[in-house]
XYZ file of C-alpha atoms in Angstrom:
342
model
C -203.606 122.680 35.590
C -203.551 125.888 33.538
C -206.726 127.980 33.317
C -205.735 129.078 29.803
C -207.294 127.660 26.682
C -205.083 125.921 24.112
C -205.267 128.994 21.901
C -204.245 131.292 24.772
C -201.357 129.002 25.687
C -200.102 129.112 22.080
C -200.390 132.922 22.037
C -198.445 133.178 25.301
C -195.754 130.835 23.978
C -195.480 132.969 20.822
C -194.961 136.114 22.895
C -192.243 134.388 24.959
C -190.507 133.170 21.793
C -190.707 136.679 20.303
C -189.074 138.117 23.418
C -186.196 135.643 23.137
C -185.703 136.460 19.451
C -185.845 140.158 20.285
C -182.693 139.714 22.370
C -180.686 138.163 19.513
C -179.129 141.351 18.044
C -178.091 142.486 21.517
C -176.641 139.052 22.375
C -174.597 139.218 19.168
C -173.392 142.717 20.058
C -172.479 142.119 23.710
C -171.513 138.439 23.921
C -168.040 138.170 25.438
C -168.020 141.878 26.339
C -167.635 143.471 29.764
C -170.567 145.443 31.159
C -170.074 147.560 34.299
C -173.195 148.117 36.417
C -173.459 150.717 39.176
C -175.904 149.362 41.738
C -177.696 152.077 43.709
C -180.952 153.842 44.460
C -184.106 152.122 45.657
C -182.913 148.829 44.158
C -180.398 148.640 47.010
C -182.972 148.808 49.809
C -185.986 146.971 48.358
C -185.664 143.209 48.884
C -187.618 142.246 45.751
C -185.586 144.626 43.580
C -182.327 143.351 45.105
C -183.232 139.789 44.162
C -184.305 140.862 40.661
C -180.972 142.668 40.236
C -179.034 139.586 41.322
C -181.007 137.481 38.831
C -180.207 139.999 36.068
C -176.473 139.777 36.781
C -176.526 135.990 36.783
C -178.541 136.017 33.541
C -175.963 138.291 31.890
C -173.187 135.965 33.017
C -174.869 132.868 31.578
C -175.808 134.770 28.407
C -172.102 135.173 27.685
C -171.491 138.703 28.987
C -169.034 139.673 31.732
C -170.946 141.794 34.279
C -169.005 143.796 36.883
C -170.954 145.409 39.736
C -169.874 148.596 41.536
C -171.901 149.686 44.554
C -172.150 152.401 47.151
C -174.377 152.218 50.202
C -175.525 155.642 51.344
C -178.676 154.534 53.232
C -176.869 151.646 54.919
C -173.969 153.899 55.929
C -176.329 156.493 57.411
C -178.127 153.797 59.412
C -174.871 152.317 60.729
C -173.482 155.729 61.728
C -176.714 156.594 63.514
C -176.613 153.266 65.365
C -173.115 154.107 66.617
C -174.057 157.650 67.570
C -172.062 159.307 64.788
C -173.815 162.249 63.143
C -174.139 162.261 59.345
C -173.111 165.652 57.962
C -173.183 166.671 54.325
C -171.403 169.548 52.572
C -172.075 170.320 48.932
C -173.747 166.935 48.499
C -170.786 164.993 49.954
C -170.732 163.078 53.240
C -168.196 164.498 55.680
C -166.221 161.403 56.641
C -164.194 161.631 59.844
C -161.536 159.114 60.893
C -164.169 157.516 63.127
C -166.728 157.460 60.301
C -164.445 155.973 57.612
C -164.066 152.820 59.710
C -167.849 152.407 59.701
C -168.045 153.226 55.970
C -165.508 150.513 55.150
C -167.271 147.950 57.338
C -170.645 148.692 55.735
C -169.463 148.795 52.106
C -166.879 146.011 52.062
C -168.732 143.932 54.624
C -172.485 144.238 54.914
C -173.510 145.584 51.478
C -170.932 143.752 49.389
C -171.537 140.442 51.140
C -175.313 140.666 50.680
C -175.024 141.309 46.920
C -172.555 138.453 46.506
C -174.725 136.082 48.546
C -177.838 136.897 46.482
C -176.013 136.047 43.260
C -174.481 132.918 44.702
C -177.946 131.579 45.491
C -177.995 130.759 41.764
C -174.711 128.873 41.850
C -171.914 128.596 44.377
C -168.935 130.809 43.506
C -170.684 132.798 40.761
C -169.872 136.143 42.400
C -166.915 137.386 44.420
C -166.492 140.508 46.532
C -163.716 142.985 45.683
C -162.952 145.917 47.973
C -161.987 149.098 46.160
C -159.025 149.572 48.483
C -157.925 145.951 48.166
C -155.004 145.285 45.829
C -154.841 149.013 45.013
C -157.893 148.754 42.743
C -158.800 152.397 43.408
C -156.233 154.999 44.464
C -157.400 158.508 45.231
C -156.604 161.867 46.735
C -158.503 163.831 49.354
C -160.878 166.525 48.201
C -162.552 169.495 49.792
C -165.627 171.425 48.713
C -166.536 175.082 48.420
C -170.046 176.032 49.586
C -171.193 179.665 49.352
C -167.595 180.770 48.963
C -166.375 178.880 52.041
C -163.982 175.918 51.796
C -164.816 172.792 53.817
C -162.590 169.822 54.640
C -164.545 166.616 53.921
C -162.163 164.365 55.836
C -161.657 160.915 54.309
C -163.447 161.724 51.047
C -161.629 161.705 47.738
C -161.486 161.527 43.983
C -160.093 158.506 42.154
C -156.735 159.201 40.517
C -155.715 155.692 39.435
C -157.368 152.327 38.747
C -155.580 148.980 38.744
C -158.143 146.530 37.315
C -155.939 143.426 37.521
C -157.894 141.868 40.407
C -161.207 142.449 38.646
C -159.827 141.043 35.385
C -158.622 137.937 37.230
C -162.131 137.391 38.625
C -163.636 137.804 35.141
C -161.102 135.344 33.691
C -162.144 132.859 36.372
C -165.756 133.183 35.171
C -166.955 135.061 38.251
C -168.957 138.265 38.726
C -166.813 140.851 40.571
C -168.769 142.962 43.081
C -166.754 146.101 43.865
C -167.187 148.472 46.818
C -166.490 152.198 46.321
C -163.522 152.639 48.658
C -160.078 153.889 47.590
C -156.580 153.962 49.059
C -155.340 157.441 49.958
C -152.328 158.004 47.665
C -150.701 160.333 50.205
C -151.370 157.954 53.129
C -151.560 154.347 51.811
C -152.606 153.042 55.233
C -155.794 155.135 55.085
C -158.998 154.699 53.074
C -161.107 157.239 51.202
C -164.857 157.282 50.675
C -165.326 157.858 46.913
C -168.457 158.501 44.878
C -169.811 155.199 43.546
C -170.937 156.755 40.238
C -167.422 158.055 39.596
C -165.925 154.717 40.682
C -168.127 152.810 38.227
C -167.192 155.159 35.392
C -163.466 154.976 36.164
C -163.537 151.180 36.354
C -165.503 150.932 33.102
C -162.783 152.956 31.367
C -159.973 150.858 32.882
C -161.680 147.631 31.786
C -162.490 148.910 28.287
C -166.122 148.020 28.966
C -168.640 147.824 26.142
C -171.298 149.445 28.310
C -171.820 151.247 31.622
C -175.225 150.941 33.277
C -176.168 153.224 36.192
C -179.162 152.216 38.330
C -180.983 155.182 39.853
C -184.466 156.265 40.959
C -185.614 158.210 37.890
C -186.843 157.017 34.481
C -183.951 158.773 32.738
C -182.620 162.206 31.812
C -185.035 165.014 30.971
C -184.143 167.772 28.532
C -186.563 170.218 30.177
C -187.322 169.034 33.711
C -190.051 168.881 35.072
C -191.633 168.345 31.626
C -192.030 164.553 31.686
C -192.517 164.488 27.923
C -188.940 165.729 27.484
C -187.273 162.466 28.517
C -184.264 161.609 26.338
C -183.655 158.134 24.908
C -180.285 158.804 23.268
C -177.922 161.742 23.821
C -174.497 162.337 22.261
C -171.493 163.567 24.241
C -171.466 167.132 22.905
C -175.172 167.633 23.603
C -174.740 166.275 27.143
C -171.835 168.660 27.785
C -174.120 171.578 26.936
C -176.974 170.238 29.053
C -174.901 169.277 32.126
C -174.786 172.693 33.906
C -178.590 172.976 33.833
C -179.244 169.599 35.518
C -180.444 169.097 39.076
C -177.490 168.699 41.452
C -178.236 165.032 42.167
C -178.053 164.085 38.498
C -174.788 165.870 37.757
C -172.435 163.207 39.271
C -174.251 160.417 37.442
C -174.286 162.140 34.062
C -170.688 163.310 34.537
C -169.640 159.694 35.167
C -171.482 158.612 32.008
C -169.912 161.432 30.011
C -166.389 160.689 31.281
C -166.831 156.962 30.610
C -167.918 157.428 27.003
C -165.180 160.003 26.344
C -162.744 157.513 27.925
C -163.648 154.810 25.401
C -166.637 152.985 26.894
C -169.066 152.058 24.111
C -172.124 153.611 25.747
C -173.428 154.591 29.174
C -177.042 154.398 30.294
C -178.964 155.825 33.234
C -181.571 153.185 34.170
C -184.684 153.301 36.334
C -183.802 150.749 38.994
C -187.333 150.818 40.427
C -188.456 148.664 37.492
C -187.841 144.942 38.159
C -185.303 143.476 35.723
C -184.607 146.915 34.255
C -181.080 145.754 33.319
C -182.434 143.039 31.028
C -185.006 145.441 29.583
C -182.254 147.895 28.692
C -179.666 145.470 27.364
C -181.827 143.032 25.437
C -185.145 144.623 24.426
C -186.873 147.577 22.818
C -188.406 148.379 26.203
C -185.331 150.190 27.488
C -185.478 151.698 30.923
C -183.411 154.866 30.676
C -181.239 157.361 28.773
C -178.178 156.232 26.821
C -175.115 158.438 26.312
C -173.326 157.675 23.032
C -169.993 158.926 21.637
C -171.369 160.878 18.682
C -174.599 161.402 16.704
C -173.591 158.844 14.047
C -174.064 156.116 16.647
C -177.762 156.971 16.643
C -178.006 155.294 13.249
C -176.411 152.107 14.611
C -178.879 152.007 17.502
C -181.837 152.815 15.277
C -180.850 150.100 12.791
C -180.667 147.524 15.580
C -184.071 148.604 16.852
C -185.483 148.414 13.305
C -184.103 144.903 12.862
C -185.683 143.791 16.119
C -188.913 145.600 15.352
C -189.449 143.570 12.194
C -189.175 140.379 14.200
C -191.469 141.267 17.105
C -195.176 140.568 16.515
C -197.516 143.443 17.320
C -199.003 141.537 20.256
C -195.575 141.420 21.931
C -194.637 145.048 21.347
C -194.614 147.552 24.164
C -195.376 151.092 22.997
C -194.056 152.666 26.206
C -190.312 152.938 26.826
C -190.525 154.196 30.376
C -192.806 153.601 33.323
C -194.279 156.940 34.300
C -194.307 157.874 37.932
C -196.271 160.881 39.064
C -193.973 161.362 42.040
C -190.708 161.044 40.084
C -188.145 163.756 40.725
C -184.958 164.550 38.841
C -182.857 164.066 41.964
C -180.030 161.603 42.327
C -178.944 159.531 45.300
C -175.869 159.703 47.442
C -173.377 156.927 46.720
């Protein structure tokens, strides 16, 4: 039996109905469209957040969208390497990946991490999700890269940049009504029998472009992008490409790969790219379907601001005051403007 009075039950039902109606303009905009989601940050290691993420992906699928997940696995890779007595070394923010280490990286990404994400989604229906390895079927092809630190060049081993994307396998999974879950591994173009460890942010952006995605969503561990970090009042809701280009060199090193991937994706034709606070349960649904967005959206040009503002105004007229949420982001006193590896 409910402890609520009849009046309270009616009020709660009204709020739930208002939330559903609030999603209508976004459902109209994104129904039938492909949305690429980079899964990373704390959401990858917290069991409750992992389950919430899986529920979000399944919800998107049943709401008529075509979600595609791209993941890394930095913490899991570090743990596996340590377990096998292989030291984790980083140069310029990149993991040095030896021939011995790349075998572990592939096993962790294409095996452990990918399988867990797929299994969590398939708890909601057998065959909903399917794993896709980045180096399977030539999805990602790349070339080795080095890095210069303090004027000295370092060989990163089996680490590379993506040079080509063949999305046919992912498109086939989408056509079959499944949710592709893609690991960030590429084939070495110069040595097709070898794999490359590629940045998951860059992989998500490249795949979003190849798929002609309507939206790219990047889960991370910060509320969004700040114009003047560490001023927490300077968080940005919407930023156009040209403004982001100007801001990029001043960002913290951990945010640069994420914002670069968003920038490249939008320039490459993706409708919009959003950095999302993955520490908030169901942050994907909050961003896609409600006024209570959970991050910073990169848009092609300032005129798109009007489109976004008009959609928000339309929704705002429909949402009763009792259901409105005046805060867009959850503040965290310990938040830093640092990114996460992979």
